[in-house]
Structure formats: C-alpha cells, structure tokens
mmCIF file of C-alpha atoms and ligand atoms in Angstrom:
data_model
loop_
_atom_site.group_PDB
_atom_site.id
_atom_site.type_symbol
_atom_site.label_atom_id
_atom_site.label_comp_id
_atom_site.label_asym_id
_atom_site.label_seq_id
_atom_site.Cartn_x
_atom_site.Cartn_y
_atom_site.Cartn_z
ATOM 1 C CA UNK A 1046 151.956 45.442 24.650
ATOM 2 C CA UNK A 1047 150.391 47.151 27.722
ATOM 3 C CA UNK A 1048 149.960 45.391 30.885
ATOM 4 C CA UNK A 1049 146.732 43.774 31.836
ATOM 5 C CA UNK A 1050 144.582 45.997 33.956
ATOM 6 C CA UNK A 1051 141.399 44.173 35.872
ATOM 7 C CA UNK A 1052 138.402 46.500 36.257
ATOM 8 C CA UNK A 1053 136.786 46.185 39.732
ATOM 9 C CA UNK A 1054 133.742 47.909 40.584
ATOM 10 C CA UNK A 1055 130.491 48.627 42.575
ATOM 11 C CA UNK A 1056 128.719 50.544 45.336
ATOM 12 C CA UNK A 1057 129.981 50.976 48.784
ATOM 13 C CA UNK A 1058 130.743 47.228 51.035
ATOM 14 C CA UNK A 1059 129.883 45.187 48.030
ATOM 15 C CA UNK A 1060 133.540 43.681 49.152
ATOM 16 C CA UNK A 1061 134.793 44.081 45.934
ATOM 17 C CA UNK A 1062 138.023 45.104 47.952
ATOM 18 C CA UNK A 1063 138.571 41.694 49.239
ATOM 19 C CA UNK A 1064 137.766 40.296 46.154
ATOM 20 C CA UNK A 1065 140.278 42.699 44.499
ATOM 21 C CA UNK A 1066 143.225 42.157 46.914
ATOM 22 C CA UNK A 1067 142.619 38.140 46.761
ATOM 23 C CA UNK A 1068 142.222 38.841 42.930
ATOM 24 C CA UNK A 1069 145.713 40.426 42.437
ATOM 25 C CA UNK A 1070 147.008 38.248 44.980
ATOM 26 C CA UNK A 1071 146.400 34.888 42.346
ATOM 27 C CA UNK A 1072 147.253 36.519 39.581
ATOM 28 C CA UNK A 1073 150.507 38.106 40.851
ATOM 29 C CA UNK A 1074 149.392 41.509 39.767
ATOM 30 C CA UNK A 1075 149.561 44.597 42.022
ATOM 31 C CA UNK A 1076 146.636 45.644 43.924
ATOM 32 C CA UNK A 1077 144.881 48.998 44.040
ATOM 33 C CA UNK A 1078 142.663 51.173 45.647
ATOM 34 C CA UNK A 1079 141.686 54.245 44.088
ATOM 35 C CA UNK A 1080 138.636 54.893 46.880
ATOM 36 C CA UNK A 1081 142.170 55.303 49.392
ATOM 37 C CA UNK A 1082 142.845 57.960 46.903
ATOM 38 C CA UNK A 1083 139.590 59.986 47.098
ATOM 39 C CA UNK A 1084 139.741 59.063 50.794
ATOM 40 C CA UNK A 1085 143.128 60.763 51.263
ATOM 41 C CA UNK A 1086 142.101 64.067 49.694
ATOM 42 C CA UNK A 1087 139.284 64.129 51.356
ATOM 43 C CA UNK A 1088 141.125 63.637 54.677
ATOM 44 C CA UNK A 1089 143.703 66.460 53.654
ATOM 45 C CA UNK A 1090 140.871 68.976 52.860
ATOM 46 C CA UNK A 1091 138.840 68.455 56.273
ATOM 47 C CA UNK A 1092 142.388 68.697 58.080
ATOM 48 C CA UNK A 1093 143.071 72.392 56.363
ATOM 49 C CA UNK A 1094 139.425 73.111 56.940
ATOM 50 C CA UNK A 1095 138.311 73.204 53.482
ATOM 51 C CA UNK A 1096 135.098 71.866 52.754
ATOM 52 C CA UNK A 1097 133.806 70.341 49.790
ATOM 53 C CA UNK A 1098 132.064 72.922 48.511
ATOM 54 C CA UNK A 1099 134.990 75.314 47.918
ATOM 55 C CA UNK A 1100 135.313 73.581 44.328
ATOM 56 C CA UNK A 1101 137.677 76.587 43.091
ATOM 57 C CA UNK A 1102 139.819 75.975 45.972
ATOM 58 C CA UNK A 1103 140.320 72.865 45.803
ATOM 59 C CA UNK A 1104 140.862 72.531 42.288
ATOM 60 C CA UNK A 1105 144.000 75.158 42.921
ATOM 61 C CA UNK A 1106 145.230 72.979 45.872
ATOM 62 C CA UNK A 1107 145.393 69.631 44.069
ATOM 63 C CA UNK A 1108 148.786 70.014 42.530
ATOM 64 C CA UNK A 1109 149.988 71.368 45.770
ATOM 65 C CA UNK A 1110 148.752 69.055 48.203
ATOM 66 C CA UNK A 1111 152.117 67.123 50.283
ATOM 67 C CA UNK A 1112 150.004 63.384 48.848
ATOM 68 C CA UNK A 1113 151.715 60.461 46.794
ATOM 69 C CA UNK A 1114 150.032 57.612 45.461
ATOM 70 C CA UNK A 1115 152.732 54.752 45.253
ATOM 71 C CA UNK A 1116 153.143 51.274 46.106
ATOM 72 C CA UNK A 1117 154.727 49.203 48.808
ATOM 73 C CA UNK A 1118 155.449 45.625 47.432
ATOM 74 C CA UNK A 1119 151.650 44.363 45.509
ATOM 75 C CA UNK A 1120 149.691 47.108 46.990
ATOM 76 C CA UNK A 1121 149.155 50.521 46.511
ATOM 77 C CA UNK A 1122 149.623 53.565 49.388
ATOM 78 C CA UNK A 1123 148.691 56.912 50.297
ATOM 79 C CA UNK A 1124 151.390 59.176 51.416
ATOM 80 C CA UNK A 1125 150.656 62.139 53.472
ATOM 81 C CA UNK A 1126 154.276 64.291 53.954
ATOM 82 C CA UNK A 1127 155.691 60.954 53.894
ATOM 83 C CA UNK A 1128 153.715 59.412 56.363
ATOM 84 C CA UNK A 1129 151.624 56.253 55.476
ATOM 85 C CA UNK A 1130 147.892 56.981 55.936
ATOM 86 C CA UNK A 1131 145.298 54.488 57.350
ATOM 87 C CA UNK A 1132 142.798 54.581 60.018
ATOM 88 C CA UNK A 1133 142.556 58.282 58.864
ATOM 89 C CA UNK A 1134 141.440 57.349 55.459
ATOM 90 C CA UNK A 1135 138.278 55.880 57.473
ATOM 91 C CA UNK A 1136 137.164 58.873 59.840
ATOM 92 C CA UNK A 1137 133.787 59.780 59.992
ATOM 93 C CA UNK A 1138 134.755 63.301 58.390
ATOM 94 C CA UNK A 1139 136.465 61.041 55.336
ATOM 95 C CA UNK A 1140 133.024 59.208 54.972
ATOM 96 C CA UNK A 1141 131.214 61.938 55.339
ATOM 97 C CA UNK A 1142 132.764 64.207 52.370
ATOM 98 C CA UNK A 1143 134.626 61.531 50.268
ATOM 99 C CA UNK A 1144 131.793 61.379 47.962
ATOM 100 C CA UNK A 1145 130.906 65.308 47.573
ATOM 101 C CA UNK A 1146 134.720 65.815 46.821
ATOM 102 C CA UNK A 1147 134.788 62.600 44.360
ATOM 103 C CA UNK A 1148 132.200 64.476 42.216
ATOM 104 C CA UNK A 1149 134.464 67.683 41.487
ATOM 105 C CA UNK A 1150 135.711 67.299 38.292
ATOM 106 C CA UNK A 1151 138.953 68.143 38.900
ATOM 107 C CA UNK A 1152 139.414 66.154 40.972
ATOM 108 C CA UNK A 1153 138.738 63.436 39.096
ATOM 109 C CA UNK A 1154 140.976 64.105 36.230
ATOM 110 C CA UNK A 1155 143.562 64.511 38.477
ATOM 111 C CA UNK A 1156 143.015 60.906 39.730
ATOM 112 C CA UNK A 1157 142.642 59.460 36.631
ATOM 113 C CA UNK A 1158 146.236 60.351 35.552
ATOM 114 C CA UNK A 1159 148.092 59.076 38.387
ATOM 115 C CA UNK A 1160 145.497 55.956 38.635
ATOM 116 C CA UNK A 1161 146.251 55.063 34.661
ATOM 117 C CA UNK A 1162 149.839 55.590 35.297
ATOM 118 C CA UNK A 1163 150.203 52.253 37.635
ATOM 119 C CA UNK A 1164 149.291 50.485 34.748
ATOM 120 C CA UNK A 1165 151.904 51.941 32.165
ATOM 121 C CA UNK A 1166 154.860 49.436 33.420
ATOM 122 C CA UNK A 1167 152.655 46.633 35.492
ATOM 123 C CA UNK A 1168 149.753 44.610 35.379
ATOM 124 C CA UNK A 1169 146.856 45.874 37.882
ATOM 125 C CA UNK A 1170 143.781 44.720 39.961
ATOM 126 C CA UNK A 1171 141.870 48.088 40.259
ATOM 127 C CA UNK A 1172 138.977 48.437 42.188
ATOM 128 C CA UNK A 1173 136.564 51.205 42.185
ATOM 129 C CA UNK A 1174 133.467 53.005 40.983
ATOM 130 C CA UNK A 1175 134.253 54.490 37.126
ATOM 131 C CA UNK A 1176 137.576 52.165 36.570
ATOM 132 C CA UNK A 1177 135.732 49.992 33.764
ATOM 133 C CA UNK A 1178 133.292 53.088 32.591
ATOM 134 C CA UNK A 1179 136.595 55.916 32.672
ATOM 135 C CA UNK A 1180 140.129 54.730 33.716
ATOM 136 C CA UNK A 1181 140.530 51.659 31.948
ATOM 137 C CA UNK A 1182 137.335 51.640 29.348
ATOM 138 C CA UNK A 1183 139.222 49.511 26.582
ATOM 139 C CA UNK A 1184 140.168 46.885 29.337
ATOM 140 C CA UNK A 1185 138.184 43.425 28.257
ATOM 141 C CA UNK A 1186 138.317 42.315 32.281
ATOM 142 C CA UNK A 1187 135.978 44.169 33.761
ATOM 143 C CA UNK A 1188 133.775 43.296 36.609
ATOM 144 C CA UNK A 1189 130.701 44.717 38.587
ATOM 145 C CA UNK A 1190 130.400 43.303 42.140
ATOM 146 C CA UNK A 1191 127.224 44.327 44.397
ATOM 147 C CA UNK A 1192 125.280 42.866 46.920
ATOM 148 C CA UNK A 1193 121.642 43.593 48.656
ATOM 149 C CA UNK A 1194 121.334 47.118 50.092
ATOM 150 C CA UNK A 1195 120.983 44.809 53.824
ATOM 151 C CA UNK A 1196 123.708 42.330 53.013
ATOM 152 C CA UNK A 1197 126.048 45.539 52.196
ATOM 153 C CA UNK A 1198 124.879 47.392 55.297
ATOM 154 C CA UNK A 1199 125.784 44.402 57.504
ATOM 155 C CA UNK A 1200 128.986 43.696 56.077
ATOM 156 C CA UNK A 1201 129.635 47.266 57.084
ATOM 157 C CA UNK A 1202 128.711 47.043 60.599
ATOM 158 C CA UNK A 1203 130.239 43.770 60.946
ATOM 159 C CA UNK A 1204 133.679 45.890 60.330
ATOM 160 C CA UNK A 1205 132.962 47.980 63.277
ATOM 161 C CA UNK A 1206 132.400 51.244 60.609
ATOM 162 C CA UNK A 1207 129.435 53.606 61.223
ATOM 163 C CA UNK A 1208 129.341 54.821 57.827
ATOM 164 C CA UNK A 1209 125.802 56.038 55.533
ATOM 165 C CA UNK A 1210 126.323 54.068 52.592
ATOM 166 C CA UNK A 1211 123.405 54.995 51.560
ATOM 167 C CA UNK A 1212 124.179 58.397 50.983
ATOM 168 C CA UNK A 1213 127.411 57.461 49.581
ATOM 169 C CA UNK A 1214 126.026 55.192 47.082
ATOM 170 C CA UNK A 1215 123.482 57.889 46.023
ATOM 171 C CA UNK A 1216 125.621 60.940 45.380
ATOM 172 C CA UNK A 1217 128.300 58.351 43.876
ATOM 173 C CA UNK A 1218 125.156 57.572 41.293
ATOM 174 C CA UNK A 1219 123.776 61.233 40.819
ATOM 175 C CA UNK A 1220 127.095 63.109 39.743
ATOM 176 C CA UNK A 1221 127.574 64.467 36.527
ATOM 177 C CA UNK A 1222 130.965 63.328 36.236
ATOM 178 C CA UNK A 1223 131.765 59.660 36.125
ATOM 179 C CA UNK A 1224 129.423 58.273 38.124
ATOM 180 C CA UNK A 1225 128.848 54.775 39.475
ATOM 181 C CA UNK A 1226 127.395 52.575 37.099
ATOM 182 C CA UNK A 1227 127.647 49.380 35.407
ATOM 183 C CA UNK A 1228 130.016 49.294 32.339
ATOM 184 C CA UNK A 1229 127.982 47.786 29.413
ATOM 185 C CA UNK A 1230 130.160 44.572 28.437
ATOM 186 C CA UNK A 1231 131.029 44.281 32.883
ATOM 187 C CA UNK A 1232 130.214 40.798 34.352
ATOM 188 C CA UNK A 1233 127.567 41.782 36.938
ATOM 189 C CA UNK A 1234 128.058 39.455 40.324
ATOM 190 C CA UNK A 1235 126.013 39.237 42.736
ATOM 191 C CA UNK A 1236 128.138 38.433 46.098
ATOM 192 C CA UNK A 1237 124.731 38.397 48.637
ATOM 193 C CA UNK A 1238 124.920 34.674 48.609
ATOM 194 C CA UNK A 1239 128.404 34.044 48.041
ATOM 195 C CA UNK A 1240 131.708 33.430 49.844
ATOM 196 C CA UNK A 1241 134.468 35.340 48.929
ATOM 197 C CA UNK A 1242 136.264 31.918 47.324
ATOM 198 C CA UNK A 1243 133.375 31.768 45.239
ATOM 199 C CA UNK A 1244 133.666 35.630 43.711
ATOM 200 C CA UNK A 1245 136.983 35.246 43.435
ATOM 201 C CA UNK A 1246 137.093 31.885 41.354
ATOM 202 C CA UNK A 1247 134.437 33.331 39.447
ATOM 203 C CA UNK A 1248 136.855 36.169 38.511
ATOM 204 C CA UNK A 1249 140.099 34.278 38.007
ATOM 205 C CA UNK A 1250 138.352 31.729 35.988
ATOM 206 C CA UNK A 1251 136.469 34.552 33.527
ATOM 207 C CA UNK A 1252 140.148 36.125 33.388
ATOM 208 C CA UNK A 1253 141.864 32.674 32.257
ATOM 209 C CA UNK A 1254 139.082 31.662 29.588
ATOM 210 C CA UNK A 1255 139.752 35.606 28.367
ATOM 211 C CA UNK A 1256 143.360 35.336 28.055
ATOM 212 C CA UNK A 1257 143.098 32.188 26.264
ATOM 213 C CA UNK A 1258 140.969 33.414 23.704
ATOM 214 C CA UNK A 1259 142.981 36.455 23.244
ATOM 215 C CA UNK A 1260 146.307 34.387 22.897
HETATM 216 O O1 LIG B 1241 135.104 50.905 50.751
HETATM 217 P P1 LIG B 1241 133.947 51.567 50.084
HETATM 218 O O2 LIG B 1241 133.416 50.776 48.933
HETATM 219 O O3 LIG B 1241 132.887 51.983 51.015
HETATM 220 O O4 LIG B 1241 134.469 52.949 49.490
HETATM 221 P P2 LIG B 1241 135.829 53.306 48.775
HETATM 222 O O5 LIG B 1241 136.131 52.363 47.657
HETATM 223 O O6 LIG B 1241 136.875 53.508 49.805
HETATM 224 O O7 LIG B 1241 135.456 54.727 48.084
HETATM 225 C C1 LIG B 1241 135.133 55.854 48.864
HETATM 226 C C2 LIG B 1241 134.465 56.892 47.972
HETATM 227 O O8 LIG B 1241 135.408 57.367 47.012
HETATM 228 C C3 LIG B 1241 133.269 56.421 47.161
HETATM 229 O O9 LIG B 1241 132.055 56.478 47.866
HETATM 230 C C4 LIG B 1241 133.285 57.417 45.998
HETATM 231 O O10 LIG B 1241 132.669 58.633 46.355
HETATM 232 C C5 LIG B 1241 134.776 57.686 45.797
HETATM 233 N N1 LIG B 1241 135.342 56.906 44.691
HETATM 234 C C6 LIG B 1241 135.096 57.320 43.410
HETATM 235 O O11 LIG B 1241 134.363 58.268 43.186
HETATM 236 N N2 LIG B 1241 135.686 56.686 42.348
HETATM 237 C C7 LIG B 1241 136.488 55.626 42.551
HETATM 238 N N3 LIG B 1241 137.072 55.041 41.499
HETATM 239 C C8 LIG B 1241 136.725 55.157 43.866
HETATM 240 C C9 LIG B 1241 136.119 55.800 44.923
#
C-alpha cells in the first residue's frame, strides 16, 4: 500500500508551514516544501537573467538546470550545484517572480513529478497551493489553512520579510494552471484566532479519527 501523504494548503503566511513541519514532526513523517521548489527555480532564472516571461526558455532549461530536490533527515532541500539554498530562496527577486514562473505549465509538471515521487517509498506532510487539488488529489488528508488578509500580512512582517502577498495570492488564484483553491472534500481552518498548538491538534486529531476508520 502507498504511503500516507498529508495535503497542506493555502495562500501566502497562512503558516501552514509551521503547521506542516510540527505536523510531520508528530506523526514521524517527512516534511516538505514544494513553495522552496518554485522558490529555487525562480532564484536560478533571475541569477542567469531570465525572466519569467521567456516561457519557451525556460521550459528548455528545466531539465538542465544544476537543482535537486532531496531530503536531509525529515525535511526536504533545495540543491543548487550542490550547495544548500536558503536565505536565497527568500530574496526580493524570488518573491517577486516566484508566482509568474509557478504559473508556466511546464513548470509545473515538472514539479509535480519529482514532488509525487517523495511519496512513492515514505509517508509525507506536503504543504502547498495545488497539493490536495493536483499532486496528491486521491489523498483523504487534506487540509486548507488561511487566515485574515491583516492577520497574514502581520505574520509576514513580524518575520522581518517585505514581501506583496497580495499580489502573490492573486496571480497564485488567476492562473490557468493549477491554481490556488480549496479542494472540495479539504478541512477549511481558519488559524486568525488560533495558536499554532491548536491547528496542529486539530490536524493530528482529524488524521487519527481518519486512520481509524480506514483500518
Ligand atoms: O511561504 P509562502 O506561503 O509565502 O510561499 P511559498 O509556500 O514559499 O510559495 C511561494 C510561491 O510558490 C507561491 O506564491 C506560489 O506562486 C508558488 N507555489 C505554487 O504555485 N504551488 C505550490 N504547491 C507551492 C508554491
């Protein structure tokens, strides 16, 4: 039988990445971030000076480009040449374009592959935008955290990131392909008035009942 995989999504600082880590963390399952994957080619276009617009382009670079998406101990990691990427993933140019070079296609499908591979051999906390809509849409664990617009923007601040959310949030709802949006059978949570125990119990607890049912 396949691995569990937990669907974790919602728009930009809903802190569903918190949630997710904290999430994997209790169950024992390995943690990942598929926004550090956009992130990273978005960070490797801007350094070649390619912009987002040059779809064709890009769509020719992808299976060229020196990135791996693997894992050190619970938690997934962006390779760059062999180098670990962080603070990069979080420039102001990565902000900027992440979400104009999440909506090619291509992209995309090249994502999806190497994010649905993590789960072939291991169970998986996956956090996202489209990973209960597109990567895992069979998955019965699937979860939509959001928050106020001002809530959101705070909690963004309050990490010291100047980042338009806003912006992010709409083009991440506009595209054609895969956008953000609630899967149908998702439990919707509102974190504006919560503590970050609180989301997660909520979570582990809907996971347990689940499984018990199931078995
Ligand atoms: O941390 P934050 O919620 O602000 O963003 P993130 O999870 O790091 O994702 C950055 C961007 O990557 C999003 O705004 C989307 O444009 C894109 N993304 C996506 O399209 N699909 C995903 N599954 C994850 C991220």
């Amino acid at each position: 039988m396949k691995p569990p995989a937990i669907a974790i999504d919602g728009p930009a600082a809903s802190g569903k990445s918190t949630v997710a880590k904290l999430v994997a963390k209790k169950l024992g399952y390995t943690f990942i971030n598929t926004g550090a994957m956009y992130r990273a080619i978005a960070w490797y276009l801007a350094q070649q000076g390619v912009a987002p617009a040059q779809h064709e382009k890009i769509a020719e670079m992808l299976p060229n480009m020196p990135l791996d998406f693997g894992k050190e101990g619970a938690v997934s990691t962006v390779l760059c040449a062999g180098k670990r990427l962080g603070r990069e993933l979080t420039e102001p140019v990565v902000n900027d374009s992440v979400s104009l070079v999440a909506a090619i296609p291509e992209v995309r499908a090249f994502l999806l592959h190497k994010q649905r591979e993590y789960n072939e051999s291991e169970a998986v906390v996956m956090e996202g935008r489209d990973i209960g809509t597109a990567v895992f849409p069979d998955t019965p664990f699937k979860y939509y955290v959001t928050a106020s617009e001002e809530v959101r923007a705070a909690r963004r601040a309050a990490q010291g990131l100047t980042d338009s959310i806003r912006e992010r949030d709409k083009n991440d709802r506009e595209r054609a392909c895969s956008p953000l949006t609630r899967a149908a059978d998702a439990r919707v949570i509102d974190t504006s008035d919560m503590t970050v125990e609180q989301v997660v119990a909520e979570i582990v607890n809907d996971i347990k009942d689940k499984t018990q049912v199931q078995s």
